[in-house]
Tab-separated table of N, CA and C in Angstrom:
chain	number	residue	atom	x	y	z
U	249	MET	N	17.575	60.949	116.262
U	249	MET	CA	17.507	61.822	115.865
U	249	MET	C	18.321	62.992	114.776
U	250	ARG	N	19.316	62.852	115.223
U	250	ARG	CA	19.887	63.821	114.404
U	250	ARG	C	19.486	62.568	112.927
U	251	GLU	N	19.299	61.710	112.347
U	251	GLU	CA	19.340	60.808	111.223
U	251	GLU	C	18.347	60.500	111.090
U	252	TRP	N	16.930	61.149	111.142
U	252	TRP	CA	16.377	60.963	110.766
U	252	TRP	C	15.961	62.475	110.623
U	253	GLN	N	16.875	63.570	111.319
U	253	GLN	CA	16.137	64.868	110.435
U	253	GLN	C	17.291	64.795	109.069
U	254	HIS	N	18.403	64.563	108.967
U	254	HIS	CA	18.655	63.946	107.772
U	254	HIS	C	18.616	63.755	106.335
U	255	ALA	N	17.577	61.910	106.863
U	255	ALA	CA	16.938	61.524	106.301
U	255	ALA	C	15.423	62.755	105.641
U	256	TYR	N	14.887	63.145	106.460
U	256	TYR	CA	13.796	64.658	106.549
U	256	TYR	C	14.048	66.016	105.254
U	257	LYS	N	15.892	65.930	106.043
U	257	LYS	CA	15.686	67.079	104.970
U	257	LYS	C	16.437	66.186	102.687
U	258	ALA	N	16.834	65.048	103.264
U	258	ALA	CA	17.443	64.930	101.394
U	258	ALA	C	16.028	64.504	101.115
U	259	GLU	N	15.571	63.796	101.757
U	259	GLU	CA	13.786	63.386	101.455
U	259	GLU	C	12.743	64.889	100.759
U	260	HIS	N	12.616	65.837	101.776
U	260	HIS	CA	12.020	66.827	101.420
U	260	HIS	C	12.814	68.302	100.926
U	261	GLY	N	13.684	68.841	101.087
U	261	GLY	CA	14.834	69.548	100.528
U	261	GLY	C	15.208	70.801	101.098
U	262	HIS	N	14.599	70.309	103.084
U	262	HIS	CA	14.620	71.564	104.378
U	262	HIS	C	13.919	70.463	104.950
U	263	TRP	N	14.843	71.208	106.602
U	263	TRP	CA	15.354	70.849	107.557
U	263	TRP	C	13.747	70.827	107.525
U	264	TYR	N	12.869	70.129	109.254
U	264	TYR	CA	12.166	70.042	108.618
U	264	TYR	C	11.813	71.065	110.917
U	265	HIS	N	12.352	71.499	111.048
U	265	HIS	CA	12.268	72.069	111.794
U	265	HIS	C	12.363	73.414	111.649
U	266	ARG	N	12.292	73.855	110.790
U	266	ARG	CA	12.410	75.986	110.298
U	266	ARG	C	10.696	75.742	109.877
U	267	ARG	N	10.328	74.161	109.266
U	267	ARG	CA	8.599	74.490	108.743
U	267	ARG	C	8.206	74.734	109.244
U	268	TYR	N	8.480	73.568	110.210
U	268	TYR	CA	7.418	73.421	111.737
U	268	TYR	C	7.487	74.716	112.694
U	269	ALA	N	9.130	75.129	112.675
U	269	ALA	CA	9.043	76.899	113.482
U	269	ALA	C	7.853	78.021	113.589
U	270	ALA	N	8.083	77.753	111.920
U	270	ALA	CA	7.091	78.643	111.753
U	270	ALA	C	5.675	78.274	112.341
U	271	GLN	N	5.064	77.453	111.783
U	271	GLN	CA	3.632	76.855	112.229
U	271	GLN	C	3.334	77.452	113.389
U	272	GLN	N	4.836	76.607	114.552
U	272	GLN	CA	4.036	76.495	115.208
U	272	GLN	C	4.360	78.112	116.002
U	273	ARG	N	5.194	79.107	116.221
U	273	ARG	CA	4.993	80.542	116.189
U	273	ARG	C	3.609	81.661	115.196
U	274	GLU	N	3.269	81.200	114.810
U	274	GLU	CA	1.578	81.375	114.299
U	274	GLU	C	0.746	80.809	114.950
U	275	TYR	N	0.435	79.083	115.969
U	275	TYR	CA	0.175	78.964	116.281
U	275	TYR	C	0.018	79.385	117.945
U	276	ASP	N	1.478	80.014	118.273
U	276	ASP	CA	1.016	80.289	119.268
U	276	ASP	C	1.408	81.954	119.473
U	277	ARG	N	1.302	82.612	118.435
U	277	ARG	CA	0.597	83.757	118.609
U	277	ARG	C	-0.688	83.911	118.724
U	278	ARG	N	-1.252	83.233	118.072
U	278	ARG	CA	-3.238	82.977	117.588
U	278	ARG	C	-3.543	82.950	118.551
U	279	ARG	N	-2.756	81.409	118.649
U	279	ARG	CA	-3.923	81.154	120.625
U	279	ARG	C	-3.578	81.918	121.783
U	280	TYR	N	-2.452	82.903	121.207
U	280	TYR	CA	-2.164	84.368	122.706
U	280	TYR	C	-3.400	85.265	121.967
U	281	ARG	N	-4.003	85.723	120.773
U	281	ARG	CA	-4.798	86.539	120.506
U	281	ARG	C	-6.468	85.874	121.165
U	282	GLU	N	-5.839	84.337	121.489
U	282	GLU	CA	-7.303	83.569	121.251
U	282	GLU	C	-8.111	83.274	123.062
U	283	ARG	N	-6.908	83.005	123.873
U	283	ARG	CA	-6.478	83.292	125.019
U	283	ARG	C	-6.421	84.608	125.394
U	284	PRO	N	-6.821	84.810	126.814
U	284	PRO	CA	-5.323	85.684	127.616
U	284	PRO	C	-5.428	84.445	128.846
U	285	HIS	N	-4.140	85.552	128.996
U	285	HIS	CA	-3.446	84.919	130.212
U	285	HIS	C	-3.959	84.197	130.967
U	286	TRP	N	-3.494	83.144	132.042
U	286	TRP	CA	-4.189	82.924	132.827
U	286	TRP	C	-4.750	83.927	134.237
U	287	ARG	N	-4.338	84.446	133.668
U	287	ARG	CA	-3.790	85.602	135.773
U	287	ARG	C	-5.454	86.349	135.316
U	288	VAL	N	-5.520	86.638	133.969
U	288	VAL	CA	-6.529	88.109	133.584
U	288	VAL	C	-8.032	86.286	133.452
U	289	SER	N	-8.068	85.063	132.893
U	289	SER	CA	-8.832	84.359	133.515
U	289	SER	C	-8.944	84.216	134.914
U	290	TYR	N	-8.210	83.728	135.557
U	290	TYR	CA	-8.472	83.792	137.093
U	290	TYR	C	-8.046	83.865	137.920
U	291	PRO	N	-9.291	85.784	138.392
U	291	PRO	CA	-7.822	86.463	139.370
U	291	PRO	C	-7.652	85.898	140.425
U	292	ALA	N	-8.200	85.395	140.692
U	292	ALA	CA	-8.076	84.417	142.239
U	292	ALA	C	-6.914	83.684	142.875
U	293	MET	N	-6.944	82.601	141.408
U	293	MET	CA	-6.811	81.315	141.740
U	293	MET	C	-4.673	82.872	141.231
U	294	GLY	N	-4.536	83.748	140.887
U	294	GLY	CA	-2.884	84.624	140.743
U	294	GLY	C	-3.134	85.410	142.156
U	295	SER	N	-4.091	85.523	142.969
U	295	SER	CA	-4.311	86.028	144.315
U	295	SER	C	-3.477	85.810	145.218
U	296	LEU	N	-4.140	84.198	144.935
U	296	LEU	CA	-3.516	82.773	146.263
U	296	LEU	C	-2.181	81.759	145.598
U	297	VAL	N	-1.316	82.298	144.217
U	297	VAL	CA	-0.624	81.687	143.958
U	297	VAL	C	1.052	83.293	144.152
U	298	ASP	N	0.945	84.548	144.092
U	298	ASP	CA	1.428	85.300	144.833
U	298	ASP	C	0.769	84.966	146.175
U	299	ALA	N	0.224	85.171	147.722
U	299	ALA	CA	0.038	84.350	147.861
U	299	ALA	C	0.877	83.019	149.572
U	300	ARG	N	1.011	82.085	148.371
U	300	ARG	CA	1.734	81.108	147.996
U	300	ARG	C	3.135	81.231	148.325
U	301	ARG	N	3.432	82.250	148.151
U	301	ARG	CA	4.970	83.167	147.337
U	301	ARG	C	5.566	83.882	148.032
U	302	ARG	N	4.587	84.265	148.206
U	302	ARG	CA	5.251	84.807	149.990
U	302	ARG	C	5.323	84.853	151.036
U	303	ALA	N	3.815	83.888	151.411
U	303	ALA	CA	4.105	83.087	152.428
U	303	ALA	C	5.865	81.950	152.844
U	304	ARG	N	6.228	81.480	151.584
U	304	ARG	CA	7.330	80.746	151.540
U	304	ARG	C	8.995	81.262	151.126
U	305	VAL	N	8.918	82.969	150.481
U	305	VAL	CA	9.729	84.019	151.273
U	305	VAL	C	9.481	83.750	152.500
U	306	GLU	N	8.461	84.927	153.024
U	306	GLU	CA	8.388	84.809	154.707
U	306	GLU	C	9.249	83.585	155.531
U	307	ALA	N	8.838	83.213	155.079
U	307	ALA	CA	8.713	81.289	156.061
U	307	ALA	C	10.593	80.848	155.945
U	308	ALA	N	11.058	81.351	154.924
U	308	ALA	CA	12.469	80.868	154.849
U	308	ALA	C	13.247	82.361	154.669
U	309	SER	N	12.766	83.594	155.386
U	309	SER	CA	13.504	84.289	155.127
U	309	SER	C	14.865	84.344	156.182
U	310	GLY	N	15.747	84.063	155.862
U	310	GLY	CA	16.524	85.055	157.403
U	310	GLY	C	16.238	86.170	158.115
U	311	MET	N	17.706	86.275	159.028
U	311	MET	CA	17.816	87.456	159.587
U	311	MET	C	18.225	89.167	158.181
U	312	GLU	N	18.564	88.724	157.410
U	312	GLU	CA	19.138	89.710	156.883
U	312	GLU	C	18.288	89.637	155.337
U	313	ALA	N	18.526	90.895	154.719
U	313	ALA	CA	17.404	91.951	154.038
U	313	ALA	C	17.880	91.129	152.638
U	314	VAL	N	17.831	90.882	151.902
U	314	VAL	CA	18.271	90.333	150.381
U	314	VAL	C	18.192	92.064	148.787
U	315	VAL	N	19.277	92.506	148.892
U	315	VAL	CA	18.845	93.349	148.112
U	315	VAL	C	19.900	93.140	146.906
U	316	PRO	N	18.665	92.439	145.572
U	316	PRO	CA	19.327	91.880	144.490
U	316	PRO	C	20.607	93.476	144.009
U	317	ALA	N	20.672	94.013	144.218
U	317	ALA	CA	21.757	94.895	143.589
U	317	ALA	C	22.981	93.806	144.002
U	318	GLU	N	22.556	93.681	145.376
U	318	GLU	CA	24.059	93.706	146.372
U	318	GLU	C	24.262	92.053	145.916
U	319	VAL	N	23.763	92.009	145.195
U	319	VAL	CA	23.870	89.956	145.375
U	319	VAL	C	24.232	89.883	143.328
U	320	TYR	N	23.481	90.993	142.094
U	320	TYR	CA	24.825	90.885	140.759
U	320	TYR	C	25.517	91.648	141.861
U	321	ALA	N	26.175	92.657	142.348
U	321	ALA	CA	26.954	92.577	142.486
U	321	ALA	C	28.767	91.724	142.960
U	322	ARG	N	28.040	90.973	144.117
U	322	ARG	CA	28.983	90.426	144.644
U	322	ARG	C	29.347	89.442	143.685
U	323	ASP	N	28.912	88.929	142.617
U	323	ASP	CA	28.802	87.836	141.336
U	323	ASP	C	28.673	88.345	139.952
U	324	GLY	N	29.637	89.303	140.592
U	324	GLY	CA	30.491	90.299	139.116
U	324	GLY	C	29.513	90.431	137.842
U	325	TRP	N	27.864	90.249	138.039
U	325	TRP	CA	27.117	90.271	136.770
U	325	TRP	C	27.709	88.915	136.417
U	326	ILE	N	27.952	88.024	136.831
U	326	ILE	CA	27.895	86.804	135.819
U	326	ILE	C	26.601	85.729	136.100
U	327	CYS	N	25.978	85.586	135.306
U	327	CYS	CA	25.189	84.614	135.259
U	327	CYS	C	25.761	82.544	136.169
U	328	ARG	N	25.732	82.790	137.029
U	328	ARG	CA	26.496	81.732	138.640
U	328	ARG	C	25.723	80.041	137.541
U	329	LEU	N	24.460	79.689	136.460
U	329	LEU	CA	24.106	78.531	135.540
U	329	LEU	C	24.870	78.556	134.882
U	330	CYS	N	24.961	79.814	133.608
U	330	CYS	CA	25.580	78.989	132.467
U	330	CYS	C	26.644	80.385	132.290
U	331	TRP	N	27.153	80.983	133.584
U	331	TRP	CA	28.281	81.378	133.445
U	331	TRP	C	28.763	82.705	132.906
U	332	LEU	N	28.270	82.993	131.683
U	332	LEU	CA	27.798	84.082	130.929
U	332	LEU	C	27.796	85.670	132.285
U	333	PRO	N	28.305	86.517	131.031
U	333	PRO	CA	27.917	87.987	131.611
U	333	PRO	C	26.366	88.141	131.502
U	334	ILE	N	25.758	89.142	132.077
U	334	ILE	CA	24.737	89.286	132.170
U	334	ILE	C	24.730	91.186	132.554
U	335	ASP	N	23.597	91.851	131.633
U	335	ASP	CA	23.718	93.282	130.860
U	335	ASP	C	23.277	93.862	132.039
U	336	PRO	N	23.053	94.520	132.946
U	336	PRO	CA	23.318	95.252	133.412
U	336	PRO	C	21.963	96.435	132.851
U	337	GLU	N	21.771	96.223	131.451
U	337	GLU	CA	20.999	96.983	130.802
U	337	GLU	C	20.342	96.996	130.312
U	338	ILE	N	19.648	95.800	130.382
U	338	ILE	CA	17.983	94.856	129.836
U	338	ILE	C	17.861	94.797	131.030
U	339	ALA	N	16.780	94.513	130.378
U	339	ALA	CA	15.394	94.665	131.131
U	339	ALA	C	14.767	93.516	131.334
U	340	TRP	N	13.765	93.759	132.847
U	340	TRP	CA	13.034	92.406	133.279
U	340	TRP	C	12.699	91.583	132.024
U	341	PRO	N	11.758	91.787	131.127
U	341	PRO	CA	10.372	90.979	130.113
U	341	PRO	C	11.761	90.225	129.606
U	342	SER	N	12.376	90.410	129.308
U	342	SER	CA	13.835	89.712	128.160
U	342	SER	C	14.398	88.407	129.072
U	343	PRO	N	14.787	87.572	128.451
U	343	PRO	CA	15.378	86.183	128.666
U	343	PRO	C	16.940	86.340	129.124
U	344	MET	N	17.194	87.156	129.007
U	344	MET	CA	18.782	87.496	129.018
U	344	MET	C	19.121	88.812	130.190
U	345	SER	N	17.601	88.970	131.072
U	345	SER	CA	17.585	89.853	131.865
U	345	SER	C	18.326	89.046	133.361
U	346	ALA	N	18.824	90.349	134.013
U	346	ALA	CA	18.985	89.498	135.618
U	346	ALA	C	17.921	89.258	136.157
U	347	SER	N	18.542	87.757	137.583
U	347	SER	CA	17.274	88.148	137.827
U	347	SER	C	18.113	86.322	139.485
U	348	MET	N	16.924	87.023	140.518
U	348	MET	CA	18.211	85.878	141.828
U	348	MET	C	17.531	85.270	141.604
U	349	ASP	N	18.282	83.617	141.246
U	349	ASP	CA	18.213	82.217	142.098
U	349	ASP	C	18.743	82.022	142.854
U	350	HIS	N	18.056	81.116	143.653
U	350	HIS	CA	18.128	80.141	145.446
U	350	HIS	C	18.420	79.603	144.273
U	351	ILE	N	19.938	78.983	145.791
U	351	ILE	CA	20.389	77.652	144.921
U	351	ILE	C	19.399	76.301	145.392
U	352	ILE	N	18.901	76.857	146.972
U	352	ILE	CA	18.656	75.811	147.479
U	352	ILE	C	16.938	76.065	147.222
U	353	PRO	N	16.405	75.893	146.953
U	353	PRO	CA	14.624	76.012	146.283
U	353	PRO	C	13.687	76.905	147.427
U	354	LEU	N	12.875	78.185	147.477
U	354	LEU	CA	12.092	77.565	148.640
U	354	LEU	C	11.541	77.161	148.911
U	355	SER	N	11.139	76.121	147.695
U	355	SER	CA	10.105	74.194	148.008
U	355	SER	C	11.081	74.516	147.580
U	356	ARG	N	11.800	73.488	148.593
U	356	ARG	CA	13.293	72.143	149.223
U	356	ARG	C	13.150	73.032	150.365
U	357	GLY	N	12.863	73.840	151.373
U	357	GLY	CA	12.968	73.992	152.363
U	357	GLY	C	14.461	75.227	152.912
U	358	GLY	N	15.377	75.678	151.339
U	358	GLY	CA	16.049	76.548	151.406
U	358	GLY	C	15.606	77.979	152.167
U	359	LEU	N	16.580	78.801	152.381
U	359	LEU	CA	16.637	80.209	152.937
U	359	LEU	C	16.250	81.293	152.142
U	360	HIS	N	15.582	82.358	152.270
U	360	HIS	CA	16.395	83.655	151.255
U	360	HIS	C	17.068	84.407	152.188
U	361	SER	N	17.638	83.690	151.904
U	361	SER	CA	18.861	85.062	153.000
U	361	SER	C	20.585	84.937	150.701
U	362	MET	N	21.472	85.935	151.642
U	362	MET	CA	22.409	85.753	151.371
U	362	MET	C	23.763	85.325	150.175
U	363	ILE	N	23.264	84.378	151.434
U	363	ILE	CA	24.384	83.127	151.124
U	363	ILE	C	23.772	81.692	150.902
U	364	ASN	N	22.244	82.025	149.999
U	364	ASN	CA	21.719	81.111	149.229
U	364	ASN	C	21.293	82.246	148.339
U	365	VAL	N	20.977	82.548	147.312
U	365	VAL	CA	21.302	83.258	146.519
U	365	VAL	C	22.063	83.670	145.142
U	366	GLN	N	22.003	83.911	144.133
U	366	GLN	CA	23.051	84.001	143.347
U	366	GLN	C	22.055	84.489	141.757
U	367	SER	N	22.946	85.613	141.351
U	367	SER	CA	22.538	86.064	139.976
U	367	SER	C	22.540	84.958	138.883
U	368	ALA	N	21.561	85.374	137.834
U	368	ALA	CA	21.308	84.345	136.563
U	368	ALA	C	20.659	84.938	136.478
U	369	HIS	N	20.365	84.540	134.103
U	369	HIS	CA	19.810	85.030	133.581
U	369	HIS	C	18.496	84.347	133.742
U	370	LEU	N	17.326	85.225	133.944
U	370	LEU	CA	16.105	85.212	133.427
U	370	LEU	C	15.391	84.242	133.095
U	371	SER	N	17.204	82.760	131.271
U	371	SER	CA	16.379	82.315	131.011
U	371	SER	C	17.036	80.695	132.052
U	372	CYS	N	17.680	81.131	132.063
U	372	CYS	CA	18.566	80.141	132.893
U	372	CYS	C	17.971	79.687	134.061
U	373	ASN	N	17.407	80.823	134.908
U	373	ASN	CA	16.957	80.899	136.262
U	373	ASN	C	15.400	80.175	135.913
U	374	SER	N	14.822	80.424	134.812
U	374	SER	CA	13.066	79.528	134.230
U	374	SER	C	13.816	77.897	134.012
U	375	SER	N	14.359	77.716	133.499
U	375	SER	CA	14.521	76.311	133.479
U	375	SER	C	15.874	75.639	134.114
U	376	LYS	N	15.736	76.122	135.331
U	376	LYS	CA	16.804	75.376	136.264
U	376	LYS	C	15.017	75.078	136.970
U	377	GLY	N	14.421	76.005	137.680
U	377	GLY	CA	12.928	75.569	137.870
U	377	GLY	C	13.411	75.507	139.100
U	378	ASP	N	12.943	74.293	140.254
U	378	ASP	CA	12.730	74.325	141.269
U	378	ASP	C	13.452	72.561	141.786
U	379	HIS	N	14.743	72.483	141.159
U	379	HIS	CA	15.356	71.514	141.350
U	379	HIS	C	17.270	72.374	141.288
U	380	LEU	N	17.436	71.616	142.243
U	380	LEU	CA	19.488	71.866	142.618
U	380	LEU	C	20.332	71.459	140.484
U	381	ALA	N	20.840	73.125	141.714
U	381	ALA	CA	21.648	72.841	140.495
U	381	ALA	C	22.533	71.166	139.823
U	382	VAL	N	23.248	70.187	141.189
U	382	VAL	CA	23.963	69.437	140.671
U	382	VAL	C	22.985	68.212	139.515
U	383	GLU	N	20.796	68.030	140.231
U	383	GLU	CA	19.945	67.668	139.592
U	383	GLU	C	20.082	68.137	138.069
U	384	ARG	N	20.819	69.090	137.604
U	384	ARG	CA	20.336	69.462	135.945
U	384	ARG	C	22.087	68.444	135.418
U	385	ILE	N	22.717	68.453	135.493
U	385	ILE	CA	23.735	67.646	135.246
U	385	ILE	C	23.870	67.035	135.202
U	386	LYS	N	24.069	65.291	134.295
U	386	LYS	CA	23.694	64.275	133.261
U	386	LYS	C	24.529	63.884	133.455
U	387	LEU	N	24.348	63.643	134.500
U	387	LEU	CA	25.898	62.131	134.709
U	387	LEU	C	25.324	60.824	133.323
């Protein structure tokens, strides 16, 4: 891939991804304006997704309550996926905001308890998805 990018730059005088990124951003903006979020288009489906999530959390809950602030303090405000610090001042929509990650995901039978949660950046948690941390490492 890198050879192709260098060949493209030699032929066209600029990197391919820069021009494409601007076009992609414009396409994303246009698509966002034209299509509402799926929760707006399908409100019943959003309720169903939320209900399924609540049921998984309830089924996986141990006897102890999980308090996010206690998890972040226990982990020293360090993301346990990328090992970079988490800024407590950053609010939720930001990719670098704090979130709780289930070490063994609920969808794989993990518990919603203090021993199965860790602090993570929202972007790290989203990229991990429902995989185990060891599955993310390419051997």
